[in-house]
Each structure stands twice: as structure tokens, then as C-alpha cells.
Short mmCIF file of C-alpha atoms in Angstrom, two decimals:
data_model
loop_
_atom_site.label_atom_id
_atom_site.label_comp_id
_atom_site.label_asym_id
_atom_site.label_seq_id
_atom_site.Cartn_x
_atom_site.Cartn_y
_atom_site.Cartn_z
CA MET A 441 12.15 -8.55 -61.95
CA ARG A 442 10.56 -10.57 -64.96
CA ALA A 443 12.42 -14.57 -65.51
CA VAL A 444 11.51 -16.45 -68.29
CA VAL A 445 11.87 -19.99 -66.40
CA GLN A 446 12.49 -23.29 -68.54
CA ARG A 447 12.40 -26.81 -67.91
CA VAL A 448 15.74 -28.17 -69.73
CA ASP A 449 17.64 -31.40 -70.54
CA GLY A 450 20.67 -29.72 -70.68
CA ALA A 451 21.63 -26.07 -72.11
CA SER A 452 24.81 -23.55 -72.41
CA VAL A 453 25.29 -20.13 -73.19
CA VAL A 454 28.32 -18.70 -75.50
CA ALA A 455 29.76 -15.75 -75.38
CA VAL A 456 30.96 -14.12 -78.60
CA THR A 457 34.67 -12.85 -78.08
CA GLU A 458 37.13 -10.96 -80.24
CA SER A 459 38.93 -14.06 -80.31
CA GLY A 460 36.26 -16.21 -80.94
CA PRO A 461 33.38 -18.03 -78.85
CA GLU A 462 33.42 -18.99 -75.81
CA THR A 463 31.34 -21.31 -73.55
CA VAL A 464 30.43 -19.32 -70.27
CA GLY A 465 28.07 -21.82 -69.12
CA GLU A 466 26.82 -24.80 -69.21
CA ILE A 467 24.18 -27.28 -67.10
CA ILE A 468 24.34 -31.13 -68.17
CA GLY A 469 21.01 -33.34 -67.51
CA GLU A 470 17.27 -32.30 -66.07
CA GLY A 471 17.46 -28.47 -64.82
CA LEU A 472 16.20 -24.83 -65.46
CA CYS A 473 17.65 -22.52 -68.02
CA VAL A 474 16.57 -19.15 -66.63
CA LEU A 475 16.61 -15.67 -68.35
CA VAL A 476 16.60 -12.58 -66.11
CA GLY A 477 15.29 -9.59 -67.29
CA VAL A 478 15.61 -6.24 -64.45
CA THR A 479 13.69 -2.93 -64.37
CA HIS A 480 14.43 0.67 -63.16
CA GLU A 481 12.29 -0.41 -59.62
CA ASP A 482 13.53 -3.76 -58.49
CA THR A 483 15.80 -4.02 -55.49
CA VAL A 484 17.68 -6.64 -53.46
CA GLU A 485 14.28 -7.77 -52.05
CA GLN A 486 12.91 -8.83 -55.08
CA ALA A 487 16.16 -10.81 -55.78
CA GLU A 488 16.33 -12.80 -52.74
CA ARG A 489 12.42 -13.68 -53.58
CA LEU A 490 13.26 -14.52 -57.23
CA ALA A 491 15.99 -16.84 -56.06
CA ARG A 492 14.00 -18.70 -53.46
CA LYS A 493 11.01 -19.35 -55.70
CA LEU A 494 13.55 -20.15 -58.72
CA TRP A 495 14.90 -22.93 -55.96
CA SER A 496 11.30 -24.22 -54.99
CA LEU A 497 9.60 -23.89 -57.99
CA ARG A 498 8.01 -27.60 -58.82
CA MET A 499 8.61 -27.54 -62.36
CA LEU A 500 11.45 -30.27 -63.07
CA GLU A 501 10.45 -34.34 -63.85
CA GLY A 502 7.47 -35.90 -61.04
CA GLU A 503 6.65 -32.08 -59.96
CA LYS A 504 9.91 -31.70 -58.23
CA SER A 505 12.28 -28.33 -57.60
CA CYS A 506 16.09 -27.58 -57.94
CA SER A 507 16.32 -28.02 -54.02
CA GLU A 508 14.80 -31.89 -54.01
CA VAL A 509 16.62 -32.88 -55.90
CA ASN A 510 19.58 -30.99 -56.41
CA ALA A 511 19.38 -29.64 -60.08
CA PRO A 512 21.84 -26.94 -61.91
CA LEU A 513 20.07 -23.58 -63.13
CA LEU A 514 21.77 -21.53 -65.67
CA VAL A 515 21.29 -17.96 -65.31
CA ILE A 516 20.89 -15.57 -68.17
CA SER A 517 20.52 -11.63 -68.18
CA GLN A 518 18.14 -10.57 -70.70
CA PHE A 519 17.77 -7.01 -70.62
CA THR A 520 14.96 -7.33 -74.10
CA LEU A 521 12.58 -9.15 -71.21
CA TYR A 522 11.15 -5.60 -70.69
CA GLY A 523 11.00 -4.62 -74.53
CA ASP A 524 7.79 -3.03 -75.75
CA ALA A 525 6.59 -3.67 -79.11
CA ARG A 526 3.03 -2.74 -78.80
CA LYS A 527 3.66 0.41 -80.84
CA GLY A 528 5.63 0.59 -84.27
CA ARG A 529 7.64 -2.20 -86.00
CA ARG A 530 10.99 -1.39 -83.67
CA PRO A 531 10.91 -2.19 -79.90
CA THR A 532 11.68 0.03 -77.07
CA TRP A 533 13.72 -0.82 -74.17
CA ASN A 534 12.78 2.50 -71.93
CA ALA A 535 11.97 -0.31 -68.91
CA ALA A 536 14.69 -2.07 -69.09
CA ALA A 537 17.64 -0.79 -66.34
CA PRO A 538 20.81 -0.04 -67.46
CA GLY A 539 23.88 -2.18 -66.92
CA PRO A 540 25.03 -0.69 -63.71
CA VAL A 541 21.62 -1.43 -62.17
CA ALA A 542 21.02 -4.64 -63.75
CA GLU A 543 24.42 -6.33 -63.30
CA PRO A 544 24.62 -5.93 -59.23
CA LEU A 545 20.49 -7.68 -59.14
CA VAL A 546 21.41 -10.54 -61.75
CA ASP A 547 24.60 -10.92 -60.01
CA GLU A 548 21.94 -10.95 -56.32
CA VAL A 549 20.28 -13.32 -58.06
CA VAL A 550 22.94 -15.77 -58.32
CA ALA A 551 24.52 -15.34 -55.12
CA ARG A 552 21.60 -15.67 -53.30
CA LEU A 553 20.63 -19.19 -55.03
CA ARG A 554 24.08 -20.53 -54.42
CA ALA A 555 23.69 -19.57 -50.95
CA LEU A 556 20.53 -21.70 -51.11
CA GLY A 557 23.01 -24.54 -52.36
CA ALA A 558 21.97 -24.76 -55.61
CA LYS A 559 24.66 -25.15 -58.82
CA VAL A 560 24.35 -21.89 -60.51
CA GLU A 561 26.02 -21.67 -64.23
CA THR A 562 25.98 -18.46 -65.88
CA GLY A 563 26.19 -15.85 -68.92
CA ARG A 564 28.44 -13.04 -68.96
CA PHE A 565 26.37 -9.73 -68.83
CA GLY A 566 26.24 -7.28 -71.83
CA ALA A 567 28.03 -9.82 -74.03
CA GLU A 568 26.95 -11.11 -77.64
CA MET A 569 25.75 -14.72 -76.21
CA ARG A 570 23.94 -17.28 -78.01
CA VAL A 571 22.40 -19.79 -75.63
CA SER A 572 21.48 -24.00 -76.63
CA LEU A 573 19.22 -25.76 -74.86
CA THR A 574 16.52 -28.74 -74.94
CA ASN A 575 13.35 -27.66 -73.33
CA HIS A 576 11.87 -30.45 -71.76
CA GLY A 577 7.90 -30.87 -72.29
CA PRO A 578 8.29 -27.98 -73.45
CA PHE A 579 7.90 -26.23 -69.97
CA THR A 580 7.92 -23.15 -69.69
CA VAL A 581 6.88 -20.49 -67.02
CA LEU A 582 6.58 -16.34 -67.00
CA LEU A 583 7.54 -15.19 -63.02
CA ASP A 584 7.16 -11.33 -62.22
CA MET A 585 8.57 -10.39 -59.41
#
């Protein structure tokens, strides 16, 4: 599993549907926006480790974690985190897990965060989305589990 974690001062995700744009997740104020990618070999145990790491990661103002200040997280599935553009001009997605593998693991990260007490908003798996955020810092960390 791979996650791009950004400290934000507000973030939202809008799903583009046939009936128009729909805000499906939003956090207000300080929190984390997390893009999560899943590869073929990832496990429920890695999802659990990622959730614990996100909840306790000291990225917020004053080196605090979400658990210390009850800050919200916006978690969005992002298969392109496993894109490979080392050759040619078009990325390949071979390392990204297909939806039936990836969706339950992203859902597991969210469920584990909520079980820890986190307020979690999400995107919509497989949808075309527009993510808006104010990166505070900027402060961005890449996590590989």
C-alpha cells in the first residue's frame, strides 16, 4: 500500500456523475488528505498498519497527530499512485490492483481509522473526482506499507 499524506487546512472531493457534480467528502479546518493506492500483494494487515500510522503520524501544527487533536481525515482511493512512467510517454498501471482487490482494502483503512476514533470522509471508489485542498505548509509525506 502506498499513501500520499498532505497536511491540509480544509479539503473536499466532488464526484462527477451523470446528474452533475456531487460533494461526497469534505473536511473543514486542520486535518489530513490521504490518497491511497493498492497493489496486488497488499493485505488487510497492511491496511490496519496504514490506518494506525495515519492516526498517530505527527504531521499537524505543533507536531501533533490526528489522534491528539481529533483532526479529521479525507481518504481517497488513487490507483495512479502505482503508475509507472519510467519508459515511454504513457504510464502503465500494471502494479495497481484491480477494483475488486483494491476497494475492500481502501474500505478497510477507513474502517480501521473509524474504529480508532477518527472522523473520516471519503471519495467514491472508481468515480471521476475533483479534489480540492489547501496544503498547509506545504507538508506532504509518502508512506509505503
